[in-house]
Amino acid sequence: MKKTAFSIAATAALTGAFATGVSADEYKVNKGDTLWSISQEKGVSVDKLKELNNLSSDLIVTNQSLKVSGEQQEQQSTYTVESGDSLYKIGQDFDVSVDNLKEWNGLSDSLIYPGDELSVSGQASSEAPQTEETSSNESSEESTEQTSTESSNEESSSSEEQSSQESQEQTDSSQDTSNDVIKEVNVEATAYTADCTGCTGVTATGIDLNANPDQKVVAVDPDVIPLGSKVYVEGYGEAIAGDTGGAIQGNKIDLYMQDRGEALDFGRQNVTIQVLAE
């Protein structure tokens, strides 16, 4: 089927000053580098790189020296996941890479659920256990001063409440990702928008992206992933396999994004896509 939305791949080239020396806070552009690849390596967002280097576009040139760090305002160290969030979106909000978020939070993939608390600075993971241990020790010392009957009753009540809350959170989380995984495929992903000359904004399955700009749609090869399937894409979230494209053959997908800048920043990535049961 003919794809009616425009596919975008991130390109790199930006005029700038050359430097002969590179400090620890700078990066010397190598052949083949893009702002996206540098942001992933250095753990800073593309927007932050542009801000630090006063860049108005994504163009960079070989041997150009880029600042990759600078003075930053104090920011929160943790973030509670909300419905519709993805690691990619959270990374953009907090100027950190998806790889860093995975490393700081011990994640083996990009699956996150509403209510999850994530470290967004790399500090919370090491501080939290120490705080909990201190709190536990203080609680233990205080409990020894009470009678065994009072301690037993309070601990039993607290345990029941905590168990009830955890059970409810697990139920809610299960409902959010309510579907069993039928198939899982490793694919190469790019991103596209409906904002292009001559584009109708209507997908191969009839989804009007202009009328539904917040709809998450993935262009797929129907021989690999059936059109109309509900899918979960690593770093993108739940979506509909609702479009096709001439270049989308085999293990390749194209993610619809409303914002052209986000689509450019996404570039080309290797991700996992899961086909979900209805």
mmCIF file of N, CA and C in Angstrom, residues 25-87:
data_model
loop_
_atom_site.group_PDB
_atom_site.id
_atom_site.type_symbol
_atom_site.label_atom_id
_atom_site.label_comp_id
_atom_site.label_asym_id
_atom_site.label_seq_id
_atom_site.Cartn_x
_atom_site.Cartn_y
_atom_site.Cartn_z
ATOM 1 N N ASP A 25 35.488 18.890 28.584
ATOM 2 C CA ASP A 25 34.094 19.268 28.411
ATOM 3 C C ASP A 25 33.750 19.523 26.953
ATOM 4 N N GLU A 26 34.655 19.173 26.037
ATOM 5 C CA GLU A 26 34.422 19.384 24.620
ATOM 6 C C GLU A 26 34.553 18.066 23.860
ATOM 7 N N TYR A 27 34.013 18.062 22.657
ATOM 8 C CA TYR A 27 34.078 16.867 21.812
ATOM 9 C C TYR A 27 34.465 17.300 20.409
ATOM 10 N N LYS A 28 35.423 16.602 19.818
ATOM 11 C CA LYS A 28 35.857 16.910 18.465
ATOM 12 C C LYS A 28 35.095 16.023 17.488
ATOM 13 N N VAL A 29 34.385 16.647 16.572
ATOM 14 C CA VAL A 29 33.513 15.928 15.642
ATOM 15 C C VAL A 29 34.338 15.043 14.710
ATOM 16 N N ASN A 30 33.953 13.777 14.626
ATOM 17 C CA ASN A 30 34.586 12.826 13.713
ATOM 18 C C ASN A 30 33.726 12.630 12.471
ATOM 19 N N LYS A 31 34.321 12.084 11.435
ATOM 20 C CA LYS A 31 33.588 11.816 10.206
ATOM 21 C C LYS A 31 32.436 10.857 10.490
ATOM 22 N N GLY A 32 31.256 11.200 10.025
ATOM 23 C CA GLY A 32 30.082 10.356 10.235
ATOM 24 C C GLY A 32 29.288 10.693 11.479
ATOM 25 N N ASP A 33 29.808 11.579 12.342
ATOM 26 C CA ASP A 33 29.083 11.969 13.559
ATOM 27 C C ASP A 33 27.844 12.788 13.230
ATOM 28 N N THR A 34 26.834 12.674 14.080
ATOM 29 C CA THR A 34 25.660 13.550 14.047
ATOM 30 C C THR A 34 25.418 14.047 15.460
ATOM 31 N N LEU A 35 24.621 15.101 15.585
ATOM 32 C CA LEU A 35 24.289 15.585 16.926
ATOM 33 C C LEU A 35 23.617 14.481 17.725
ATOM 34 N N TRP A 36 22.823 13.652 17.046
ATOM 35 C CA TRP A 36 22.127 12.570 17.754
ATOM 36 C C TRP A 36 23.128 11.555 18.305
ATOM 37 N N SER A 37 24.097 11.125 17.460
ATOM 38 C CA SER A 37 25.054 10.113 17.923
ATOM 39 C C SER A 37 25.927 10.657 19.050
ATOM 40 N N ILE A 38 26.289 11.953 18.963
ATOM 41 C CA ILE A 38 27.098 12.566 20.025
ATOM 42 C C ILE A 38 26.294 12.661 21.312
ATOM 43 N N SER A 39 24.990 13.005 21.195
ATOM 44 C CA SER A 39 24.148 13.130 22.387
ATOM 45 C C SER A 39 24.013 11.793 23.099
ATOM 46 N N GLN A 40 23.931 10.692 22.322
ATOM 47 C CA GLN A 40 23.825 9.370 22.933
ATOM 48 C C GLN A 40 25.125 8.977 23.630
ATOM 49 N N GLU A 41 26.262 9.315 23.010
ATOM 50 C CA GLU A 41 27.563 8.953 23.588
ATOM 51 C C GLU A 41 27.863 9.748 24.855
ATOM 52 N N LYS A 42 27.475 11.030 24.853
ATOM 53 C CA LYS A 42 27.830 11.912 25.966
ATOM 54 C C LYS A 42 26.719 12.069 26.998
ATOM 55 N N GLY A 43 25.544 11.483 26.728
ATOM 56 C CA GLY A 43 24.470 11.543 27.714
ATOM 57 C C GLY A 43 23.851 12.917 27.851
ATOM 58 N N VAL A 44 23.758 13.665 26.729
ATOM 59 C CA VAL A 44 23.115 14.992 26.765
ATOM 60 C C VAL A 44 22.196 15.067 25.562
ATOM 61 N N SER A 45 21.125 15.843 25.658
ATOM 62 C CA SER A 45 20.145 15.901 24.576
ATOM 63 C C SER A 45 20.664 16.736 23.414
ATOM 64 N N VAL A 46 20.047 16.543 22.235
ATOM 65 C CA VAL A 46 20.399 17.333 21.058
ATOM 66 C C VAL A 46 20.133 18.808 21.314
ATOM 67 N N ASP A 47 18.991 19.118 21.947
ATOM 68 C CA ASP A 47 18.666 20.517 22.252
ATOM 69 C C ASP A 47 19.727 21.145 23.147
ATOM 70 N N LYS A 48 20.251 20.367 24.128
ATOM 71 C CA LYS A 48 21.278 20.899 25.027
ATOM 72 C C LYS A 48 22.566 21.169 24.267
ATOM 73 N N LEU A 49 22.926 20.270 23.337
ATOM 74 C CA LEU A 49 24.119 20.500 22.522
ATOM 75 C C LEU A 49 23.977 21.773 21.696
ATOM 76 N N LYS A 50 22.786 21.981 21.124
ATOM 77 C CA LYS A 50 22.552 23.202 20.354
ATOM 78 C C LYS A 50 22.676 24.436 21.239
ATOM 79 N N GLU A 51 22.094 24.353 22.438
ATOM 80 C CA GLU A 51 22.130 25.485 23.365
ATOM 81 C C GLU A 51 23.560 25.803 23.783
ATOM 82 N N LEU A 52 24.343 24.772 24.130
ATOM 83 C CA LEU A 52 25.720 24.986 24.588
ATOM 84 C C LEU A 52 26.604 25.559 23.491
ATOM 85 N N ASN A 53 26.287 25.247 22.226
ATOM 86 C CA ASN A 53 27.146 25.657 21.118
ATOM 87 C C ASN A 53 26.512 26.708 20.216
ATOM 88 N N ASN A 54 25.368 27.283 20.663
ATOM 89 C CA ASN A 54 24.694 28.346 19.906
ATOM 90 C C ASN A 54 24.410 27.919 18.467
ATOM 91 N N LEU A 55 23.894 26.709 18.305
ATOM 92 C CA LEU A 55 23.587 26.175 16.979
ATOM 93 C C LEU A 55 22.117 26.399 16.649
ATOM 94 N N SER A 56 21.859 26.781 15.400
ATOM 95 C CA SER A 56 20.479 27.002 14.974
ATOM 96 C C SER A 56 19.950 25.853 14.128
ATOM 97 N N SER A 57 20.823 24.899 13.766
ATOM 98 C CA SER A 57 20.392 23.727 12.998
ATOM 99 C C SER A 57 21.215 22.525 13.445
ATOM 100 N N ASP A 58 21.003 21.386 12.783
ATOM 101 C CA ASP A 58 21.706 20.159 13.163
ATOM 102 C C ASP A 58 23.005 19.952 12.381
ATOM 103 N N LEU A 59 23.430 20.939 11.602
ATOM 104 C CA LEU A 59 24.615 20.781 10.775
ATOM 105 C C LEU A 59 25.897 20.882 11.598
ATOM 106 N N ILE A 60 26.767 19.885 11.488
ATOM 107 C CA ILE A 60 28.087 19.921 12.109
ATOM 108 C C ILE A 60 29.111 19.458 11.086
ATOM 109 N N VAL A 61 30.383 19.810 11.293
ATOM 110 C CA VAL A 61 31.418 19.454 10.327
ATOM 111 C C VAL A 61 32.557 18.730 11.031
ATOM 112 N N THR A 62 33.267 17.902 10.288
ATOM 113 C CA THR A 62 34.385 17.145 10.840
ATOM 114 C C THR A 62 35.441 18.071 11.437
ATOM 115 N N ASN A 63 35.974 17.690 12.608
ATOM 116 C CA ASN A 63 36.994 18.434 13.363
ATOM 117 C C ASN A 63 36.436 19.631 14.120
ATOM 118 N N GLN A 64 35.133 19.854 14.041
ATOM 119 C CA GLN A 64 34.534 20.936 14.823
ATOM 120 C C GLN A 64 34.530 20.552 16.305
ATOM 121 N N SER A 65 34.853 21.501 17.171
ATOM 122 C CA SER A 65 34.836 21.254 18.614
ATOM 123 C C SER A 65 33.500 21.691 19.196
ATOM 124 N N LEU A 66 32.841 20.780 19.888
ATOM 125 C CA LEU A 66 31.545 21.067 20.490
ATOM 126 C C LEU A 66 31.633 20.963 22.001
ATOM 127 N N LYS A 67 31.000 21.901 22.685
ATOM 128 C CA LYS A 67 30.856 21.778 24.127
ATOM 129 C C LYS A 67 29.817 20.698 24.412
ATOM 130 N N VAL A 68 30.140 19.793 25.320
ATOM 131 C CA VAL A 68 29.198 18.718 25.644
ATOM 132 C C VAL A 68 28.750 18.769 27.093
ATOM 133 N N SER A 69 29.222 19.769 27.836
ATOM 134 C CA SER A 69 28.748 19.956 29.198
ATOM 135 C C SER A 69 28.904 21.414 29.562
ATOM 136 N N GLY A 70 28.158 21.846 30.545
ATOM 137 C CA GLY A 70 28.214 23.224 30.999
ATOM 138 C C GLY A 70 27.548 23.339 32.342
ATOM 139 N N GLU A 71 27.550 24.523 32.912
ATOM 140 C CA GLU A 71 26.903 24.720 34.196
ATOM 141 C C GLU A 71 25.411 24.529 34.026
ATOM 142 N N GLN A 72 24.830 23.703 34.853
ATOM 143 C CA GLN A 72 23.408 23.411 34.778
ATOM 144 C C GLN A 72 22.752 23.712 36.110
ATOM 145 N N GLN A 73 21.521 24.149 36.033
ATOM 146 C CA GLN A 73 20.770 24.429 37.241
ATOM 147 C C GLN A 73 20.434 23.122 37.948
ATOM 148 N N GLU A 74 20.324 23.203 39.250
ATOM 149 C CA GLU A 74 19.969 22.024 40.034
ATOM 150 C C GLU A 74 18.609 21.515 39.583
ATOM 151 N N GLN A 75 18.492 20.238 39.362
ATOM 152 C CA GLN A 75 17.241 19.673 38.897
ATOM 153 C C GLN A 75 16.844 18.478 39.758
ATOM 154 N N GLN A 76 15.589 18.078 39.618
ATOM 155 C CA GLN A 76 15.115 16.972 40.433
ATOM 156 C C GLN A 76 15.842 15.696 40.051
ATOM 157 N N SER A 77 16.003 14.804 41.023
ATOM 158 C CA SER A 77 16.779 13.587 40.788
ATOM 159 C C SER A 77 15.910 12.393 40.435
ATOM 160 N N THR A 78 14.598 12.463 40.704
ATOM 161 C CA THR A 78 13.702 11.352 40.371
ATOM 162 C C THR A 78 12.472 11.871 39.641
ATOM 163 N N TYR A 79 11.818 10.973 38.919
ATOM 164 C CA TYR A 79 10.602 11.313 38.185
ATOM 165 C C TYR A 79 9.640 10.138 38.264
ATOM 166 N N THR A 80 8.377 10.422 38.539
ATOM 167 C CA THR A 80 7.353 9.380 38.603
ATOM 168 C C THR A 80 6.665 9.264 37.246
ATOM 169 N N VAL A 81 6.698 8.082 36.660
ATOM 170 C CA VAL A 81 6.160 7.847 35.322
ATOM 171 C C VAL A 81 4.649 8.066 35.296
ATOM 172 N N GLU A 82 4.175 8.772 34.255
ATOM 173 C CA GLU A 82 2.751 9.007 34.053
ATOM 174 C C GLU A 82 2.284 8.262 32.807
ATOM 175 N N SER A 83 0.978 8.114 32.682
ATOM 176 C CA SER A 83 0.408 7.418 31.529
ATOM 177 C C SER A 83 0.821 8.119 30.236
ATOM 178 N N GLY A 84 1.270 7.355 29.256
ATOM 179 C CA GLY A 84 1.689 7.923 27.982
ATOM 180 C C GLY A 84 3.166 8.252 27.903
ATOM 181 N N ASP A 85 3.885 8.162 29.024
ATOM 182 C CA ASP A 85 5.320 8.450 29.033
ATOM 183 C C ASP A 85 6.115 7.352 28.324
ATOM 184 N N SER A 86 7.271 7.714 27.811
ATOM 185 C CA SER A 86 8.243 6.760 27.282
ATOM 186 C C SER A 86 9.624 7.218 27.728
ATOM 187 N N LEU A 87 10.609 6.317 27.704
ATOM 188 C CA LEU A 87 11.968 6.708 28.088
ATOM 189 C C LEU A 87 12.494 7.808 27.173
#
